[in-house]
Amino acid sequence: MSRRASLALAIIVGGCVHRPSGTSQPLALDELVSFADPATCSPGTGHAEFLGAMIEGDANVGFRPGKIVAPNRYASAFGQVYLQTHEGYTEIGAPARGTLFGLPIAAVVQSLPEGGDPGETHYRFQAQPETVQRVLAERGFPVKLGQSVSIGPPDGYEHFIELIVDPVHPGHTLLSCGYR
């Protein structure tokens, strides 16, 4: 068979192959939700801007949901930013559809205590805790399942990282980074 005939046959056969919709790979969010230093859970520049844009207002005037600020290729990866108030803190977050470090991520949430103290950022993974712990540890995060680990030098607040089974969302694992 000539090269030209082989190419024509490949095009015809390739065009006849049925690819079911919805079978594409989940969007990898690693570039957007990057960490400058996993050992201190410090977000990279784009990640810090992403988190900052989710919040409008402050503890003095009140928090409001902000917006998702990300390159267009990530537009479909996040739902609308929401705000929920709880006793003592405000939660601002967005549902996510994609992967982080190859793990399915379901949400990025920030909890901001009353009074303006530094808060926490939570990453909700739809994966088993042991798997999340292994993957995060391979990337330099000092996580211990079910334990809060102090990270960074003391600066008036305890800077910590924590990995737990999500108590609110069955089947999810919660990575939390922040201050208390």
Backbone as JSON, one array per atom type, in Angstrom:
{
  "sequence": "MSRRASLALAIIVGGCVHRPSGTSQPLALDELVSFADPATCSPGTGHAEFLGAMIEGDANVGFRPGKIVAPNRYASAFGQVYLQTHEGYTEIGAPARGTLFGLPIAAVVQSLPEGGDPGETHYRFQAQPETVQRVLAERGFPVKLGQSVSIGPPDGYEHFIELIVDPVHPGHTLLSCGYR",
  "N": [[0.85, -1.16, 0.0], [0.56, 2.18, -0.84], [2.12, 5.15, 0.55], [0.46, 7.36, 0.49], [-2.09, 6.17, 0.22], [-2.19, 4.81, 2.63], [-2.25, 6.95, 4.44], [-4.69, 8.15, 3.68], [-6.47, 6.08, 4.35], [-6.06, 6.01, 7.13], [-7.1, 8.51, 7.87], [-9.78, 8.22, 7.12], [-10.6, 5.99, 8.73], [-9.98, 7.04, 11.25], [-11.78, 9.16, 11.34], [-14.15, 7.81, 11.54], [-14.21, 6.72, 14.03], [-15.93, 6.59, 17.02], [-16.09, 8.9, 19.56], [-17.09, 9.15, 22.73], [-18.88, 11.83, 24.23], [-17.73, 13.92, 26.92], [-15.59, 12.43, 27.84], [-13.14, 13.5, 28.07], [-9.92, 14.34, 29.43], [-9.64, 15.43, 32.85], [-9.19, 18.87, 33.68], [-5.98, 19.95, 34.42], [-4.94, 21.73, 37.18], [-2.56, 22.54, 38.21], [-0.68, 24.49, 37.35], [-1.99, 26.95, 37.76], [-2.84, 26.8, 40.48], [-0.43, 26.83, 42.03], [2.36, 26.23, 44.22], [4.7, 28.21, 45.87], [6.39, 27.39, 47.85], [6.06, 24.36, 49.0], [6.7, 23.28, 51.53], [6.06, 25.23, 53.36], [3.55, 25.73, 52.65], [3.11, 27.87, 50.98], [1.53, 29.94, 48.66], [2.09, 30.23, 45.09], [2.74, 33.07, 42.92], [0.59, 33.52, 40.95], [-1.35, 31.9, 42.1], [-1.71, 33.15, 44.61], [-2.82, 35.58, 43.72], [-5.18, 34.61, 42.57], [-6.47, 33.58, 44.89], [-6.73, 35.98, 46.36], [-8.47, 37.5, 44.74], [-10.86, 36.2, 45.07], [-12.02, 37.24, 47.28], [-13.76, 40.04, 48.37], [-13.85, 43.21, 50.0], [-13.31, 43.55, 53.58], [-12.47, 42.6, 57.0], [-13.36, 44.78, 58.46], [-15.3, 46.23, 56.95], [-16.84, 44.23, 56.07], [-17.01, 41.08, 54.45], [-17.31, 40.12, 51.01], [-18.33, 38.0, 48.32], [-15.9, 37.56, 45.84], [-14.41, 37.25, 42.7], [-13.51, 34.82, 40.21], [-10.31, 34.92, 39.13], [-8.46, 34.09, 36.57], [-6.5, 32.62, 33.92], [-8.09, 32.24, 30.7], [-8.18, 29.52, 29.9], [-8.75, 28.16, 32.19], [-11.32, 28.78, 32.85], [-13.61, 27.09, 32.84], [-13.15, 25.48, 34.98], [-13.91, 26.3, 37.49], [-16.62, 27.04, 39.67], [-19.13, 29.46, 40.59], [-18.09, 31.99, 42.89], [-18.79, 31.75, 46.31], [-20.26, 32.82, 49.44], [-20.41, 32.13, 52.85], [-21.59, 32.62, 56.09], [-20.5, 31.86, 59.33], [-20.53, 31.08, 62.84], [-18.22, 33.12, 64.18], [-16.53, 33.14, 61.94], [-16.05, 33.73, 58.38], [-16.74, 32.08, 55.38], [-15.39, 31.78, 52.22], [-15.53, 30.58, 49.01], [-15.07, 28.41, 46.14], [-16.5, 26.01, 44.0], [-14.66, 23.4, 42.39], [-13.55, 21.86, 39.34], [-11.48, 19.64, 38.26], [-8.02, 18.7, 38.35], [-5.5, 18.58, 40.88], [-2.2, 18.14, 41.31], [-2.63, 15.72, 40.12], [-4.74, 14.69, 41.5], [-8.27, 14.55, 41.98], [-9.88, 17.6, 42.46], [-12.27, 19.24, 44.44], [-13.03, 21.68, 45.54], [-11.94, 25.02, 46.4], [-11.44, 26.79, 49.24], [-11.66, 29.54, 51.47], [-11.3, 30.44, 54.84], [-12.15, 33.0, 56.97], [-11.46, 34.57, 59.92], [-13.43, 36.44, 62.32], [-12.63, 39.84, 63.08], [-10.31, 40.24, 61.64], [-8.01, 38.69, 61.79], [-5.38, 36.56, 60.43], [-6.37, 34.04, 58.08], [-7.4, 30.79, 56.89], [-6.7, 28.53, 54.21], [-8.38, 26.11, 52.34], [-8.25, 23.04, 50.62], [-10.23, 20.93, 48.96], [-10.16, 17.64, 48.28], [-11.34, 15.04, 46.21], [-10.69, 12.3, 47.03], [-9.1, 9.42, 48.48], [-7.84, 9.64, 51.82], [-5.25, 8.54, 52.42], [-4.09, 8.36, 49.92], [-4.05, 11.06, 49.13], [-2.33, 12.06, 51.12], [0.08, 10.7, 50.49], [0.63, 11.66, 47.87], [0.85, 14.45, 48.32], [2.99, 14.51, 50.16], [5.03, 13.52, 48.53], [5.44, 15.73, 47.0], [6.55, 17.56, 48.68], [5.05, 18.64, 50.78], [4.62, 18.88, 54.25], [2.8, 16.87, 55.48], [0.74, 15.08, 57.8], [-1.52, 12.68, 58.2], [-4.52, 13.43, 59.82], [-3.33, 15.09, 61.64], [-2.27, 18.28, 62.86], [0.32, 20.22, 61.69], [2.9, 22.28, 62.69], [4.34, 24.87, 60.81], [6.94, 26.86, 59.46], [8.47, 29.85, 60.87], [7.59, 31.11, 64.17], [5.34, 33.84, 64.39], [3.71, 35.34, 66.0], [1.36, 34.15, 65.4], [0.26, 30.78, 64.96], [1.54, 29.08, 62.31], [0.32, 26.69, 60.2], [-0.18, 23.4, 58.75], [-2.56, 21.03, 57.7], [-4.0, 17.83, 57.32], [-6.93, 16.15, 56.84], [-9.68, 13.81, 57.08], [-12.48, 14.9, 55.42], [-14.91, 16.29, 57.41], [-17.44, 17.11, 56.71], [-18.03, 16.53, 54.05], [-18.51, 13.52, 52.82], [-16.19, 11.06, 51.64], [-14.25, 12.8, 50.84], [-11.12, 14.54, 51.2], [-9.42, 16.88, 53.18], [-7.15, 19.42, 52.79], [-5.6, 21.8, 54.69], [-4.23, 25.01, 55.09], [-2.73, 27.56, 56.95], [-3.19, 30.09, 59.47], [-3.41, 30.33, 63.04]],
  "CA": [[0.0, 0.0, 0.0], [1.37, 3.39, -0.93], [2.07, 6.04, 1.71], [-0.72, 8.2, 0.31], [-3.26, 5.34, 0.5], [-2.18, 4.55, 4.07], [-2.69, 8.18, 5.08], [-6.12, 8.3, 3.41], [-7.17, 5.08, 5.15], [-5.99, 6.44, 8.53], [-8.03, 9.62, 8.03], [-11.15, 7.67, 7.04], [-10.85, 5.19, 9.93], [-9.97, 7.96, 12.38], [-13.01, 9.94, 11.31], [-15.29, 6.96, 11.87], [-14.15, 6.29, 15.42], [-16.84, 7.35, 17.87], [-15.54, 9.3, 20.85], [-18.2, 9.63, 23.54], [-18.66, 13.14, 24.84], [-17.49, 13.88, 28.34], [-14.52, 11.51, 28.22], [-11.86, 14.19, 28.03], [-9.18, 14.36, 30.69], [-9.93, 16.59, 33.68], [-8.24, 19.97, 33.53], [-4.95, 20.02, 35.45], [-4.89, 23.09, 37.72], [-1.27, 22.7, 38.88], [-0.02, 25.75, 36.98], [-2.7, 28.05, 38.41], [-2.84, 26.62, 41.93], [0.94, 26.4, 42.31], [2.9, 26.61, 45.52], [6.08, 28.67, 45.81], [7.12, 26.54, 48.79], [5.15, 23.41, 49.63], [7.05, 23.04, 52.93], [5.36, 26.23, 54.17], [2.23, 25.86, 52.02], [3.07, 29.23, 50.43], [1.07, 29.94, 47.27], [2.84, 30.94, 44.08], [2.2, 34.39, 42.6], [-0.73, 33.41, 40.33], [-2.23, 31.29, 43.09], [-2.03, 34.2, 45.58], [-3.74, 36.51, 43.06], [-6.43, 33.87, 42.45], [-7.1, 33.58, 46.21], [-7.08, 37.36, 46.72], [-9.61, 37.97, 43.94], [-12.08, 35.54, 45.53], [-12.53, 37.98, 48.44], [-13.91, 41.49, 48.31], [-14.09, 43.77, 51.32], [-12.4, 43.1, 54.64], [-13.14, 42.34, 58.28], [-13.96, 46.02, 58.97], [-16.5, 46.61, 56.19], [-17.55, 43.0, 55.73], [-16.53, 40.35, 53.28], [-18.24, 39.8, 49.94], [-17.69, 37.1, 47.35], [-15.23, 38.21, 44.73], [-14.55, 36.57, 41.41], [-12.41, 33.95, 39.81], [-9.38, 35.57, 38.22], [-7.6, 33.04, 36.05], [-6.46, 32.6, 32.46], [-9.29, 31.68, 30.06], [-8.18, 28.05, 29.8], [-9.26, 27.62, 33.46], [-12.66, 29.32, 33.1], [-14.6, 26.05, 33.1], [-12.72, 24.67, 36.12], [-14.41, 26.81, 38.76], [-17.97, 27.55, 39.74], [-19.27, 30.82, 41.13], [-17.6, 32.21, 44.24], [-19.88, 31.85, 47.27], [-19.93, 33.28, 50.79], [-21.25, 31.61, 53.92], [-21.14, 33.08, 57.4], [-20.6, 30.9, 60.43], [-20.2, 31.74, 64.09], [-16.8, 33.4, 64.35], [-15.75, 33.25, 60.71], [-16.72, 33.78, 57.07], [-16.17, 31.15, 54.41], [-15.52, 32.19, 50.81], [-14.93, 29.51, 48.23], [-15.6, 28.11, 44.81], [-16.36, 24.61, 43.58], [-13.65, 23.2, 41.35], [-13.63, 20.66, 38.52], [-10.18, 19.47, 37.66], [-7.09, 17.97, 39.21], [-4.34, 19.26, 41.44], [-1.21, 17.08, 41.55], [-3.21, 14.48, 39.63], [-5.86, 14.31, 42.36], [-9.47, 15.33, 41.7], [-10.14, 18.64, 43.46], [-13.69, 19.58, 44.43], [-13.26, 23.06, 45.95], [-10.93, 25.83, 47.07], [-12.22, 27.55, 50.2], [-10.92, 30.31, 52.45], [-12.07, 30.79, 56.03], [-11.61, 34.26, 57.48], [-12.04, 34.8, 61.24], [-13.84, 37.8, 62.66], [-11.57, 40.65, 63.69], [-9.22, 40.51, 60.71], [-6.84, 37.82, 61.95], [-5.14, 35.74, 59.23], [-7.26, 32.9, 57.97], [-6.93, 29.51, 56.38], [-7.15, 28.11, 52.87], [-8.67, 24.68, 52.33], [-8.32, 22.4, 49.31], [-11.02, 19.71, 49.16], [-9.87, 16.62, 47.28], [-12.24, 13.9, 46.15], [-9.77, 11.17, 46.98], [-8.86, 8.79, 49.77], [-6.84, 10.39, 52.6], [-3.91, 7.97, 52.29], [-3.59, 8.73, 48.58], [-3.74, 12.49, 49.18], [-1.13, 12.23, 51.94], [1.24, 10.23, 49.73], [0.9, 12.57, 46.75], [1.32, 15.73, 48.86], [4.32, 14.29, 50.74], [5.97, 13.4, 47.4], [5.66, 17.08, 46.46], [7.22, 18.39, 49.68], [4.16, 19.13, 51.83], [4.89, 18.11, 55.46], [1.49, 16.47, 56.0], [0.54, 13.85, 58.56], [-2.96, 12.49, 58.22], [-5.17, 13.59, 61.1], [-2.54, 15.92, 62.55], [-1.9, 19.63, 62.5], [1.78, 20.33, 61.75], [3.39, 23.67, 62.67], [5.31, 25.13, 59.74], [7.42, 28.23, 59.44], [8.84, 30.43, 62.16], [6.47, 31.76, 64.86], [5.25, 35.29, 64.14], [2.52, 35.8, 66.73], [0.32, 33.18, 65.08], [0.81, 29.49, 64.58], [1.39, 28.77, 60.88], [0.16, 25.24, 60.22], [-0.75, 22.64, 57.64], [-3.32, 19.92, 58.28], [-4.67, 16.95, 56.36], [-7.93, 15.38, 57.57], [-10.87, 13.34, 56.37], [-13.43, 16.01, 55.47], [-16.02, 15.9, 58.28], [-18.7, 17.57, 56.14], [-18.23, 15.95, 52.73], [-18.03, 12.13, 52.79], [-15.39, 10.68, 50.47], [-13.32, 13.88, 50.51], [-10.01, 14.8, 52.1], [-9.25, 18.32, 53.28], [-5.83, 19.99, 53.08], [-5.77, 23.16, 55.19], [-3.0, 25.76, 55.35], [-3.11, 28.87, 57.45], [-2.73, 30.63, 60.76], [-4.37, 30.4, 64.15]],
  "C": [[0.9, 1.23, 0.0], [1.19, 4.23, 0.34], [0.82, 6.89, 1.67], [-2.0, 7.43, 0.66], [-3.34, 5.04, 2.0], [-2.68, 5.77, 4.84], [-4.19, 8.39, 4.9], [-6.93, 7.32, 4.24], [-7.18, 5.48, 6.62], [-6.96, 7.57, 8.8], [-9.47, 9.11, 8.03], [-11.49, 6.89, 8.31], [-10.9, 6.1, 11.17], [-11.25, 8.77, 12.45], [-14.24, 9.14, 11.67], [-15.3, 6.51, 13.32], [-15.04, 7.2, 16.25], [-16.15, 7.64, 19.21], [-16.69, 9.86, 21.68], [-17.87, 10.98, 24.16], [-18.44, 12.96, 26.33], [-16.37, 12.95, 28.78], [-13.17, 12.2, 28.19], [-11.22, 14.16, 29.41], [-9.59, 15.57, 31.51], [-8.83, 17.63, 33.52], [-7.27, 19.99, 34.7], [-4.8, 21.48, 35.88], [-3.55, 23.41, 38.37], [-0.58, 24.03, 38.57], [-0.67, 26.94, 37.69], [-2.58, 27.97, 39.92], [-1.46, 26.06, 42.33], [1.38, 26.9, 43.68], [4.35, 27.01, 45.37], [6.96, 27.81, 46.71], [6.14, 25.59, 49.47], [5.44, 23.17, 51.12], [6.38, 24.04, 53.87], [3.96, 26.52, 53.62], [2.03, 27.27, 51.45], [2.62, 29.21, 48.98], [2.03, 30.69, 46.35], [2.13, 32.25, 43.73], [0.8, 34.33, 42.0], [-1.76, 32.84, 41.28], [-2.66, 32.33, 44.13], [-3.01, 35.21, 44.99], [-5.13, 35.88, 42.91], [-7.18, 33.9, 43.79], [-7.56, 34.98, 46.61], [-8.31, 37.87, 45.99], [-10.92, 37.33, 44.37], [-12.76, 36.33, 46.64], [-12.61, 39.46, 48.1], [-14.25, 41.98, 49.7], [-13.03, 43.3, 52.3], [-13.19, 42.94, 55.93], [-13.84, 43.58, 58.82], [-15.27, 46.37, 58.26], [-17.36, 45.41, 55.83], [-16.99, 42.38, 54.47], [-17.66, 40.14, 52.3], [-17.54, 38.83, 48.99], [-17.08, 37.91, 46.21], [-15.48, 37.45, 43.44], [-13.36, 35.66, 41.19], [-11.57, 34.73, 38.8], [-8.36, 34.51, 37.82], [-7.55, 33.14, 34.53], [-7.69, 31.87, 31.9], [-9.33, 30.16, 30.03], [-8.7, 27.39, 31.08], [-10.7, 28.05, 33.75], [-13.68, 28.25, 33.46], [-14.28, 25.23, 34.35], [-13.32, 25.11, 37.45], [-15.85, 27.3, 38.62], [-17.95, 28.96, 40.32], [-18.76, 30.88, 42.56], [-18.8, 32.4, 45.17], [-19.35, 32.35, 48.61], [-20.91, 32.65, 51.75], [-20.7, 32.13, 55.23], [-21.42, 31.99, 58.42], [-20.27, 31.67, 61.7], [-18.68, 31.89, 64.2], [-15.98, 33.52, 63.08], [-16.65, 33.29, 59.48], [-15.98, 32.83, 56.14], [-16.45, 31.67, 53.01], [-14.81, 31.12, 49.98], [-15.56, 29.37, 46.86], [-15.45, 26.62, 44.55], [-15.35, 24.51, 42.45], [-13.91, 21.89, 40.62], [-12.3, 20.54, 37.78], [-9.32, 18.64, 38.58], [-6.01, 18.91, 39.72], [-3.39, 18.15, 41.87], [-1.74, 15.73, 41.11], [-4.38, 13.98, 40.45], [-7.09, 15.14, 42.01], [-9.73, 16.33, 42.83], [-11.58, 19.12, 43.31], [-13.95, 21.03, 44.81], [-11.98, 23.68, 46.49], [-11.71, 26.79, 47.94], [-11.28, 28.3, 51.14], [-11.83, 30.59, 53.64], [-11.37, 31.96, 56.71], [-12.25, 34.56, 58.83], [-12.47, 36.26, 61.42], [-12.65, 38.54, 63.26], [-10.37, 40.87, 62.81], [-7.97, 39.68, 60.9], [-6.62, 37.03, 60.66], [-6.01, 34.49, 59.24], [-6.58, 31.65, 57.48], [-7.43, 29.32, 54.96], [-7.27, 26.59, 52.9], [-8.8, 24.19, 50.88], [-9.03, 21.08, 49.54], [-10.79, 18.77, 47.98], [-10.92, 15.52, 47.35], [-11.38, 12.66, 45.93], [-9.56, 10.64, 48.4], [-7.72, 9.5, 50.51], [-5.41, 9.85, 52.45], [-3.28, 8.34, 50.95], [-3.19, 10.2, 48.57], [-2.46, 12.72, 49.98], [0.12, 11.84, 51.17], [1.62, 11.22, 48.64], [1.44, 13.91, 47.25], [2.73, 15.59, 49.43], [5.37, 14.18, 49.64], [6.32, 14.76, 46.81], [6.21, 18.05, 47.5], [6.33, 19.0, 50.74], [4.38, 18.27, 53.08], [3.6, 17.66, 56.16], [1.55, 15.15, 56.74], [-0.96, 13.72, 58.73], [-3.51, 12.57, 59.64], [-4.42, 14.46, 62.09], [-2.31, 17.31, 61.97], [-0.4, 19.75, 62.71], [2.15, 21.81, 61.68], [4.45, 23.8, 61.59], [5.73, 26.59, 59.81], [7.72, 28.75, 60.83], [7.62, 31.09, 62.83], [6.5, 33.27, 64.61], [4.03, 35.87, 64.85], [1.33, 34.9, 66.49], [1.02, 31.85, 64.8], [0.5, 29.27, 63.11], [1.37, 27.25, 60.79], [-0.32, 24.7, 58.88], [-1.42, 21.42, 58.26], [-3.98, 19.13, 57.16], [-5.61, 16.05, 57.15], [-8.98, 14.82, 56.61], [-11.88, 14.47, 56.52], [-14.65, 15.59, 56.31], [-17.4, 16.25, 57.71], [-19.04, 16.89, 54.83], [-17.67, 14.54, 52.68], [-17.26, 11.83, 51.5], [-14.38, 11.74, 50.06], [-12.25, 14.0, 51.6], [-9.68, 16.28, 52.04], [-7.79, 18.66, 53.66], [-6.07, 21.43, 53.5], [-4.4, 23.76, 55.48], [-3.42, 27.11, 55.92], [-2.5, 29.2, 58.78], [-3.84, 30.49, 61.78], [-3.65, 30.9, 65.37]]
}
